mmCIF file of C-alpha atoms in Angstrom:
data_model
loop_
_atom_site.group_PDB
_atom_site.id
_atom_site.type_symbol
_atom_site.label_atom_id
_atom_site.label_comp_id
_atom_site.label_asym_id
_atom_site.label_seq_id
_atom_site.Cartn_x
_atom_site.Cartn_y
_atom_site.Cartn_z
ATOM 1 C CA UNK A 12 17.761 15.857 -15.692
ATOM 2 C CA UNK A 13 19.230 19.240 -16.258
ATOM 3 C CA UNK A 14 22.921 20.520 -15.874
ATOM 4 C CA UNK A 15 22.190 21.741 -12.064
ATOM 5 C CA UNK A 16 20.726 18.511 -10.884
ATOM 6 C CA UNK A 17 21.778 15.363 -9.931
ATOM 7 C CA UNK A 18 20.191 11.473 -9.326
ATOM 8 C CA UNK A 19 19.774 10.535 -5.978
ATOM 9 C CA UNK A 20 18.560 7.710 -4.142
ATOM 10 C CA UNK A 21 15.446 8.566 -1.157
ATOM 11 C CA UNK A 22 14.874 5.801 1.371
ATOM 12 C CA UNK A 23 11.449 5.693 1.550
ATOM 13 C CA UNK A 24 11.071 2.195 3.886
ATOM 14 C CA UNK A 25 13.390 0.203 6.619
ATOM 15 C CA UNK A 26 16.445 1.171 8.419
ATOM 16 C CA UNK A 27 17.508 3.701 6.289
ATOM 17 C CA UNK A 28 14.351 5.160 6.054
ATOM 18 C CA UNK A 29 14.583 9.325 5.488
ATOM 19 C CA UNK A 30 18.044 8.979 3.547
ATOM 20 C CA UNK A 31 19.783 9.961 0.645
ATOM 21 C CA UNK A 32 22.448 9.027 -1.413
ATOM 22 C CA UNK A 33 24.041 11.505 -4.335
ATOM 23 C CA UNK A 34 24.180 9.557 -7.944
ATOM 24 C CA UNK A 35 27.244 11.794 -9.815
ATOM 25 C CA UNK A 36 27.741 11.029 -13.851
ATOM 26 C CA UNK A 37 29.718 8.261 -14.888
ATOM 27 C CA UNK A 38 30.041 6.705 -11.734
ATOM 28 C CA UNK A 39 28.887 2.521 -10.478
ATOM 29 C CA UNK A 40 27.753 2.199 -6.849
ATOM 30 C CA UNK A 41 27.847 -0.966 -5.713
ATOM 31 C CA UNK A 42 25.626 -2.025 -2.918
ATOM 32 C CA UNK A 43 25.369 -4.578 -0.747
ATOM 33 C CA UNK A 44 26.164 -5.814 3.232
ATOM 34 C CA UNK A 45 30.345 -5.909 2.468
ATOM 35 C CA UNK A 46 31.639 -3.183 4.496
ATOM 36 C CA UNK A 47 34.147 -2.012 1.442
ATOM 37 C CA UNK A 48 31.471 -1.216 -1.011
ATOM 38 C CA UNK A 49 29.947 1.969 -1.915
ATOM 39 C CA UNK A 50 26.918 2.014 -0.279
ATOM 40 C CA UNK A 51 26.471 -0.768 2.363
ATOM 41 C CA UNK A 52 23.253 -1.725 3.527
ATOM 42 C CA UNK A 53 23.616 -3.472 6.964
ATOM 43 C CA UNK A 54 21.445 -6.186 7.069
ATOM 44 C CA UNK A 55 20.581 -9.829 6.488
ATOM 45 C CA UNK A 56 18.235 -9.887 3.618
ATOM 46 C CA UNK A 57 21.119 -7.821 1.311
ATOM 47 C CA UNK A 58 23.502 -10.087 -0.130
ATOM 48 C CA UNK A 59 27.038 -9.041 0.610
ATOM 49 C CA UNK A 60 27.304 -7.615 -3.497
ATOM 50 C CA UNK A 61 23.865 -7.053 -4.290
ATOM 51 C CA UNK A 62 23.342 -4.571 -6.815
ATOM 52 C CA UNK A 63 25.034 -2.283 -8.985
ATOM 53 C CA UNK A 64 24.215 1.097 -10.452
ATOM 54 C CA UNK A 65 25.903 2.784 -13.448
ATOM 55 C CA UNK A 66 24.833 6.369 -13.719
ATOM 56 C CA UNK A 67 25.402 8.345 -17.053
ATOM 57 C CA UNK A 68 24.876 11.835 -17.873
ATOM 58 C CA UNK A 69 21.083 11.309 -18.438
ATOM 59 C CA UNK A 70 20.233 7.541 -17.606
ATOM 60 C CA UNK A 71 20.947 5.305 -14.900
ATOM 61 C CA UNK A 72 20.546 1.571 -14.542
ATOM 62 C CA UNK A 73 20.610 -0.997 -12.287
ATOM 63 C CA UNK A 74 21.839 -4.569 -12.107
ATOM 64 C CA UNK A 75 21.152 -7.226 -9.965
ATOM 65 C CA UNK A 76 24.871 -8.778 -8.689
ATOM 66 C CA UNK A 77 23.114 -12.411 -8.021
ATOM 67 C CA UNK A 78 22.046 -11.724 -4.909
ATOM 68 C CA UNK A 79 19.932 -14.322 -2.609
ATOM 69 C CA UNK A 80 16.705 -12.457 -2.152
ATOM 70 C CA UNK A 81 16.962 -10.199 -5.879
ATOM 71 C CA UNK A 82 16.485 -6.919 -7.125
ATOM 72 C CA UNK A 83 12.672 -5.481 -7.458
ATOM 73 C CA UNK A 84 12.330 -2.085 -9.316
ATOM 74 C CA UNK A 85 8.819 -1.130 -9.109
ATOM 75 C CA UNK A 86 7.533 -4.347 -8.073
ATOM 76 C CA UNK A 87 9.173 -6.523 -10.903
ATOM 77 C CA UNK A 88 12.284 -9.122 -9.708
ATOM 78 C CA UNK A 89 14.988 -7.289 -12.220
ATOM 79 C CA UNK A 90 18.355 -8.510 -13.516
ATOM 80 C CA UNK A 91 19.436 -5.396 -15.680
ATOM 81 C CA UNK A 92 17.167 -2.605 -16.279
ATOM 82 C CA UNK A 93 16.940 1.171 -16.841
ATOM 83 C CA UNK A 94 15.569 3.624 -13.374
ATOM 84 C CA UNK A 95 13.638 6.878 -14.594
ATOM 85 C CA UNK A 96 12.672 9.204 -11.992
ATOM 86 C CA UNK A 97 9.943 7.942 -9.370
ATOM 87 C CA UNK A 98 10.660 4.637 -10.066
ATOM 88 C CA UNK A 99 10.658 2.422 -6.499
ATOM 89 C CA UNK A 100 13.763 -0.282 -5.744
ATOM 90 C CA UNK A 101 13.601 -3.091 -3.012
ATOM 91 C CA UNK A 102 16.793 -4.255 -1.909
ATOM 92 C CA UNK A 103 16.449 -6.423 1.858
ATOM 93 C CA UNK A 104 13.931 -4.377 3.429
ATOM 94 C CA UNK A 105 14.620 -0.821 2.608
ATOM 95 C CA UNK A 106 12.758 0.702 -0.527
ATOM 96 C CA UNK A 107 14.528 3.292 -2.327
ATOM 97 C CA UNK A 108 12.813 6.005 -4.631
ATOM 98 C CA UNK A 109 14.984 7.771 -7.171
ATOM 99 C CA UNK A 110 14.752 11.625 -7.154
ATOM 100 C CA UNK A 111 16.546 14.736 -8.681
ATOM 101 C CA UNK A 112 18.367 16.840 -6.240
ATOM 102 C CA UNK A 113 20.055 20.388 -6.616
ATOM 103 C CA UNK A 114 23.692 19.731 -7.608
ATOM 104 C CA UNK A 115 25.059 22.439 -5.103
ATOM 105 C CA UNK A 116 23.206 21.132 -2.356
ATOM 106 C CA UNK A 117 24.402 17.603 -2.663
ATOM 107 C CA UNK A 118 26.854 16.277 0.019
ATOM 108 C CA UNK A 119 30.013 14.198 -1.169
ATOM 109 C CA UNK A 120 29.649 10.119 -1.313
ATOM 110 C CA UNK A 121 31.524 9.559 2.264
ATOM 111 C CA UNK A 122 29.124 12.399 4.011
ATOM 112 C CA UNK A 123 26.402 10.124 2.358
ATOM 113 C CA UNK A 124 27.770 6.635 3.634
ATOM 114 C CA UNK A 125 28.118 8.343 7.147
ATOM 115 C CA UNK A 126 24.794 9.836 7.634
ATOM 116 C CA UNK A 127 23.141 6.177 6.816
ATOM 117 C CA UNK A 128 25.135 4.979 9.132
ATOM 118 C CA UNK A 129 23.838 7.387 11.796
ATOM 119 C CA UNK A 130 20.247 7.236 11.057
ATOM 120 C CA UNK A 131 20.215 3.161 11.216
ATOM 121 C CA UNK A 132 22.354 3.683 15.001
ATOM 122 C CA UNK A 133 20.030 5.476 17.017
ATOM 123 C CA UNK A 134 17.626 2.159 16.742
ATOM 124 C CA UNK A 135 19.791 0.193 18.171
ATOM 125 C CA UNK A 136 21.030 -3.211 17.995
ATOM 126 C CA UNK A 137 18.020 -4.634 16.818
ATOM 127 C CA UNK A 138 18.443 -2.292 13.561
ATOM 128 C CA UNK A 139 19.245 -4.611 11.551
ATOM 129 C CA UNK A 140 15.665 -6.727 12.196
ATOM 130 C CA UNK A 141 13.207 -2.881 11.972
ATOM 131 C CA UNK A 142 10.887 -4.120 10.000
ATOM 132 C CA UNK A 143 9.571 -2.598 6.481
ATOM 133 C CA UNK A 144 7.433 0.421 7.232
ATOM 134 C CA UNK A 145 7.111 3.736 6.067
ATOM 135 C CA UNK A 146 4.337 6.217 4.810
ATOM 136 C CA UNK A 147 1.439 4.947 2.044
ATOM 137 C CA UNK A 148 2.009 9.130 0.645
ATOM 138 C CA UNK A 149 5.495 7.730 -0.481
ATOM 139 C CA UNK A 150 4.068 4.421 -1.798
ATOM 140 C CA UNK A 151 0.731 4.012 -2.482
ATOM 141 C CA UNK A 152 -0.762 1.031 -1.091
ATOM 142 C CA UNK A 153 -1.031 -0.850 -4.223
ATOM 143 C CA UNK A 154 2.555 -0.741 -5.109
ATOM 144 C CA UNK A 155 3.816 -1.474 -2.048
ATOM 145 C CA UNK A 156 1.304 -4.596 -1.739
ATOM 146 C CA UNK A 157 2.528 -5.656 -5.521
ATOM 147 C CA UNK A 158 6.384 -5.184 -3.968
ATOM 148 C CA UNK A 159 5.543 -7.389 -0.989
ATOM 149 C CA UNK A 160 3.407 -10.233 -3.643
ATOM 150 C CA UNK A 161 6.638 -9.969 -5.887
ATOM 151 C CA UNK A 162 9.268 -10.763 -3.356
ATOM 152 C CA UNK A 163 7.091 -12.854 -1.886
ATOM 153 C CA UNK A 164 7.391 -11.572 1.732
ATOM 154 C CA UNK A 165 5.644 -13.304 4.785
ATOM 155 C CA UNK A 166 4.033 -11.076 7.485
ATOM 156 C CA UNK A 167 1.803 -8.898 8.637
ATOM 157 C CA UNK A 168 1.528 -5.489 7.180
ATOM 158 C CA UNK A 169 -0.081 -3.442 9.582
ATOM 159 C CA UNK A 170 -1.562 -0.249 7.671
ATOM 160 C CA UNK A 171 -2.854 2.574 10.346
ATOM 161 C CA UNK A 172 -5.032 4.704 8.558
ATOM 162 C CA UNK A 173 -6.669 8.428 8.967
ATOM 163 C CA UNK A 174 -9.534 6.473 11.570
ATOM 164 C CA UNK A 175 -8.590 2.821 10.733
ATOM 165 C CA UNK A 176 -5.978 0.051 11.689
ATOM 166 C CA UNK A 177 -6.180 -2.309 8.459
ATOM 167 C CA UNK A 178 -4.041 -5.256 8.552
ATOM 168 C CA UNK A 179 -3.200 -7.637 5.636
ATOM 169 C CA UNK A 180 -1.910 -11.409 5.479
ATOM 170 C CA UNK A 181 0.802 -12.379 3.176
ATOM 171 C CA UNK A 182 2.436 -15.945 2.892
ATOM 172 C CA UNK A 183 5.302 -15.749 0.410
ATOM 173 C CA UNK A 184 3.940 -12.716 -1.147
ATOM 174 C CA UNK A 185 0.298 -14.534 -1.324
ATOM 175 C CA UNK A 186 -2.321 -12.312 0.665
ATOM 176 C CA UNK A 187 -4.332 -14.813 2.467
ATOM 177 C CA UNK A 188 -6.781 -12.784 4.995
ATOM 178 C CA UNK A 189 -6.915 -9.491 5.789
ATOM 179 C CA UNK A 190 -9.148 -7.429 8.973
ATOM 180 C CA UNK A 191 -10.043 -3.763 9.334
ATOM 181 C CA UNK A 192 -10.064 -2.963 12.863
ATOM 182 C CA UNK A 193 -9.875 -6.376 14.249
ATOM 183 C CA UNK A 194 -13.314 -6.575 13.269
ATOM 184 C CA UNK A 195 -15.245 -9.482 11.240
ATOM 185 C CA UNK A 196 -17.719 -7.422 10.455
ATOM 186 C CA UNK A 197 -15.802 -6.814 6.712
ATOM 187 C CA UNK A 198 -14.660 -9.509 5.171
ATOM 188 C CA UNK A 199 -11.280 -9.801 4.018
ATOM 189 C CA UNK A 200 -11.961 -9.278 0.710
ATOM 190 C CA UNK A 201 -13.824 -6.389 1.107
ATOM 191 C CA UNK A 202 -11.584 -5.256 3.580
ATOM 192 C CA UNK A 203 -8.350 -4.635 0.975
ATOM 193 C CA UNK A 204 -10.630 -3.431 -1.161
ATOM 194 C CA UNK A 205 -11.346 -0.710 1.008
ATOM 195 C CA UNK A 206 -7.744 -0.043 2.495
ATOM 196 C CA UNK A 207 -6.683 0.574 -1.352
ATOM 197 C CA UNK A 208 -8.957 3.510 -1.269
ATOM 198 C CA UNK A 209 -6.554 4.848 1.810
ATOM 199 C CA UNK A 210 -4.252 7.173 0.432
ATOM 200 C CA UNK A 211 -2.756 9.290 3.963
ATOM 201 C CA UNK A 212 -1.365 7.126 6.557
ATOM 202 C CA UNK A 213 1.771 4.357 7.907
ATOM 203 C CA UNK A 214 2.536 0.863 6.940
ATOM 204 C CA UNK A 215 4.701 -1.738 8.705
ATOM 205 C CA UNK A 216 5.440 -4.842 7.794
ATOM 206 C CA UNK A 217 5.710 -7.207 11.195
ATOM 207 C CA UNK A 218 6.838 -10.573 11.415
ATOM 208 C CA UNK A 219 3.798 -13.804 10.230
ATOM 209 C CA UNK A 220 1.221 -14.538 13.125
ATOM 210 C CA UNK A 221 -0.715 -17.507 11.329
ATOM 211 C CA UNK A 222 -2.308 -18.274 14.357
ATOM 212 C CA UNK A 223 -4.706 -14.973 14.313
ATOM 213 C CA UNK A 224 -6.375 -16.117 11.144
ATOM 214 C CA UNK A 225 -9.386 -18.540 11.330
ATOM 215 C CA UNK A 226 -8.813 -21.217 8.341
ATOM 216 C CA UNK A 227 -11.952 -21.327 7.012
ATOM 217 C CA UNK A 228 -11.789 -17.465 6.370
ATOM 218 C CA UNK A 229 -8.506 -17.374 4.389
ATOM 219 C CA UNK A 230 -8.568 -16.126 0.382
ATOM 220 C CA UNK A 231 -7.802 -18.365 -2.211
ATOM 221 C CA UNK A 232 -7.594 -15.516 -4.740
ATOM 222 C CA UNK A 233 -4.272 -14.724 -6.448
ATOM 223 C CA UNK A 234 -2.627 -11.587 -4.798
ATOM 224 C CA UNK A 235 -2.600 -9.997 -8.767
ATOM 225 C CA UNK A 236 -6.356 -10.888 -9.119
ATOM 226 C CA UNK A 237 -7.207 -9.150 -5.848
ATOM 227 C CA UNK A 238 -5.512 -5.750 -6.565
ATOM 228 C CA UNK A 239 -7.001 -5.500 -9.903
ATOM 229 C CA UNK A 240 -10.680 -5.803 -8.524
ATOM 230 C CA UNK A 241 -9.127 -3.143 -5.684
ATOM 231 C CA UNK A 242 -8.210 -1.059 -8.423
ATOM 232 C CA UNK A 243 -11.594 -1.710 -10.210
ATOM 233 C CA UNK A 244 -13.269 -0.963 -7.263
ATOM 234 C CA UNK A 245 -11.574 2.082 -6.563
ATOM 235 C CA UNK A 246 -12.315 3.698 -9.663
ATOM 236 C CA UNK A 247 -16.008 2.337 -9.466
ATOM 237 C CA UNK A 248 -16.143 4.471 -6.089
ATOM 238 C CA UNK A 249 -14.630 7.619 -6.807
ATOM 239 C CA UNK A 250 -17.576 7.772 -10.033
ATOM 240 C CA UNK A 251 -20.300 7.221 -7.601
ATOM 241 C CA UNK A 252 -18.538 9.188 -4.491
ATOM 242 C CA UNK A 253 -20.103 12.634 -4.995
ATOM 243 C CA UNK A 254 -24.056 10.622 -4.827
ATOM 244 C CA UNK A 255 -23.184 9.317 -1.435
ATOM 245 C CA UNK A 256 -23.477 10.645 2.067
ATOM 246 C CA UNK A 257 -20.095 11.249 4.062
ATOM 247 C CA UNK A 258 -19.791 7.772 6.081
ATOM 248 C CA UNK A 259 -20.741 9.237 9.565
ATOM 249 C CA UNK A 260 -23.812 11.388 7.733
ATOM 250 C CA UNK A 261 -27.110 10.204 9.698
ATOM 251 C CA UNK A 262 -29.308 8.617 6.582
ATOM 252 C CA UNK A 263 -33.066 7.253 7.941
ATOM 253 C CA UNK A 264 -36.169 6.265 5.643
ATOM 254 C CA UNK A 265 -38.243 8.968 4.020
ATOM 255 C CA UNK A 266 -41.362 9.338 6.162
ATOM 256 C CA UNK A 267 -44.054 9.051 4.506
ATOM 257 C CA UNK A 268 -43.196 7.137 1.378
ATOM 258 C CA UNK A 269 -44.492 8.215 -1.389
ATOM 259 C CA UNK A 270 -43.388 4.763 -3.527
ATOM 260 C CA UNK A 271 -44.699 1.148 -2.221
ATOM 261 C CA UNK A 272 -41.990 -0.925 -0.864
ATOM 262 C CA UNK A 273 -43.106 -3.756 -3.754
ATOM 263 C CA UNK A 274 -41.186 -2.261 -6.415
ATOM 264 C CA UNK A 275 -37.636 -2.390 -4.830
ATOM 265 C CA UNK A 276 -35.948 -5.480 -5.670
ATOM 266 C CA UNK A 277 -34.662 -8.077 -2.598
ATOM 267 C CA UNK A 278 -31.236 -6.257 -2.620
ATOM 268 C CA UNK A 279 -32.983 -2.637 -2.647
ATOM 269 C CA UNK A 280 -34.664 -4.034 0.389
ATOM 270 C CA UNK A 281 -31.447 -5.787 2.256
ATOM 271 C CA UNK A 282 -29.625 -2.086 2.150
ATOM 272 C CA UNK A 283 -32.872 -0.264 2.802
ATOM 273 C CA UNK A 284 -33.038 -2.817 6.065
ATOM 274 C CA UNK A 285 -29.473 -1.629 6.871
ATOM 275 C CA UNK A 286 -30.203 2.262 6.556
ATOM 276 C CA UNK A 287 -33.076 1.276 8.797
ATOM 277 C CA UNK A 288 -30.862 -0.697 11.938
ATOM 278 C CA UNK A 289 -27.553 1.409 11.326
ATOM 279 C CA UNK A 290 -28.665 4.773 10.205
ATOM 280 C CA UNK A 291 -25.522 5.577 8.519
ATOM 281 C CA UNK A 292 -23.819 5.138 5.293
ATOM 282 C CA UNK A 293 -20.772 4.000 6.442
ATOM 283 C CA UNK A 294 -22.378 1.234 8.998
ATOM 284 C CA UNK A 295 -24.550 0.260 5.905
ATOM 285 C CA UNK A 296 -21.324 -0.117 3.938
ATOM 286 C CA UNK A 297 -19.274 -2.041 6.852
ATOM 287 C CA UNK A 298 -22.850 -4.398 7.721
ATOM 288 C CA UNK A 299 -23.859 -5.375 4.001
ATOM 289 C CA UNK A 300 -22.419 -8.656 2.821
ATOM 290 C CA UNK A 301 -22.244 -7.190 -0.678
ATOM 291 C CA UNK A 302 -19.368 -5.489 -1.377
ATOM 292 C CA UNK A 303 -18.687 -2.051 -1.413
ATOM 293 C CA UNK A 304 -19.325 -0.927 -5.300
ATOM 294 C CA UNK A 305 -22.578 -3.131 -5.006
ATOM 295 C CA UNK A 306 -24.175 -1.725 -1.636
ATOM 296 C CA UNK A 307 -23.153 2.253 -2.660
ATOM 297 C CA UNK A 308 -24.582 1.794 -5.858
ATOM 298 C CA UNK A 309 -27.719 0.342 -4.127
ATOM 299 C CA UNK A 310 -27.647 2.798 -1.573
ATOM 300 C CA UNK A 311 -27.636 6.065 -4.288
ATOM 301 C CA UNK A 312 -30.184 4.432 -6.117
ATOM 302 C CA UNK A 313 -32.485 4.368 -2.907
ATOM 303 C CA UNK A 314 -32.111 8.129 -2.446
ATOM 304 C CA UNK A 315 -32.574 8.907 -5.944
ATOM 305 C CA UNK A 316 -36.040 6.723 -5.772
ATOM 306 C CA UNK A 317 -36.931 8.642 -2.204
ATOM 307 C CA UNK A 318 -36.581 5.608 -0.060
ATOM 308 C CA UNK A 319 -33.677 7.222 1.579
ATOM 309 C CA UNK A 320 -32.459 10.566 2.372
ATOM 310 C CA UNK A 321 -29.607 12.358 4.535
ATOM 311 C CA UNK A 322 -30.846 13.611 7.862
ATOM 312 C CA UNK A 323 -28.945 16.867 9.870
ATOM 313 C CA UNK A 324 -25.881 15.829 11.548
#
């Protein structure tokens, strides 16, 4: 951080969401619900001292003040730990990114305390109940799903996409189903695997609604073990993406074949079945009860073996 800048803290998610609060040198904020303390946060998941940052010339820290519901700093519960730049902190509901700001342009402490307090007022007296939400361009998808596994939040976070409304199950930070569309079409599984490919878009996290899941579809997986086959997957995609058609690209069998249909193995034939009834690469992806990695891969293969090919739009 240079001479002409300063720390400050960017609400990101909840009440406070859009912002900031001015870090100066050698200075603790103390945060929490009590209205005497530096920067209060107004509602009933912040313990009335929660937290407390000491800022030096160059570092800043933050400690949790044995509050109820803890301190999370980039998805791990913290007691004492050192903030660098980009680094995300949950307190209650509101997640907090720490920037740099221009010096001169910051406003004093009280100016800060008073413009939080206007932008949680115009919502109203149910303020202090606004749910998490924000936008998955300030946290990615996978961070903010390792914040909400961490904390071990119940709910429904409700993730509307660029053409999608994905929506994923947590019980006490365990994800237990999740739906893309309201559809059954992609199973859960396959369906957070695909919203952590998302990367433009809103989140909100809405209250638990156990009653819209059907028992014998929830996942027993651990929330960890999920988002590291997401992540796997992810990668595994973007290698393959270039081979593959654009999702709403018209793909049909190549007519006349010039290889017998004998030498494609049962899963060649279970996608090639698929380009045949859906006649697009995203339908084939959506319809195949392999997941994603497995059915692209399949799919690219069939075009390179002129089984399959892209038709005009």
């Amino acid at each position: 951080m240079s001479a002409t800048s300063l720390f400050a803290l960017r609400f990101i998610s909840g009440k406070y969401q859009g912002g900031e609060f001015p870090l100066r040198p050698d200075r603790e904020i103390i945060i929490g619900r009590s209205s005497e303390l530096d920067m209060v946060l107004v509602e009933d998941m912040v313990s009335r001292k929660h937290a407390k940052i000491v800022v030096a010339k160059s570092t800043l820290t933050i400690e949790d003040l044995g509050s109820t519901n803890g301190t999370f700093v980039n998805g791990e519960k913290i007691q004492r730990t050192e903030v660098i730049e980009g680094d995300r902190i949950l307190i209650g509901t509101s997640i907090i990114k720490l920037i740099t700001i221009d010096a001169s342009l910051a406003v004093s402490e009280e100016a800060a305390r008073q413009r939080l307090e206007q932008t949680a007022e115009p919502r109203g007296p149910a303020a202090a109940q606004k749910p998490m939400s924000g936008s998955i361009s300030e946290i990615p998808l996978p961070d903010l799903m390792q914040l909400l596994s961490t904390s071990r939040k119940s709910g429904v976070l409700s993730i509307r996409g660029e053409t999608s409304l994905g929506r994923i199950f947590f019980r006490k930070g365990q994800i237990y189903f999740a739906s893309i569309d309201e559809g059954h079409e992609i199973v859960p599984k396959k369906a957070i695997c695909r919203m952590l490919t998302w990367e433009k878009g809103t989140f909100e996290l809405g209250p638990p609604q156990e009653d819209a899941v059907p028992k014998e579809g929830e996942i027993d997986d651990p929330t960890e073990g999920l988002l590291m086959e997401g992540m796997r997957q992810l990668d595994e995609m973007n290698r393959i993406a270039s081979e593959l058609p654009p999702r709403n690209q018209p793909i049909g069998l190549v007519i006349p074949l010039s290889h017998p249909l004998k030498q494609l193995s049962h899963q060649e034939l279970d996608v090639l079945q698929l380009v045949i009834n859906h006649g697009r690469s995203g339908l084939v992806l959506d319809r195949s009860p392999l997941g994603d990695i497995e059915t692209a891969q399949l799919l690219v293969d069939l075009i390179k073996k002129e089984y399959v090919r892209a038709r005009p739009s």
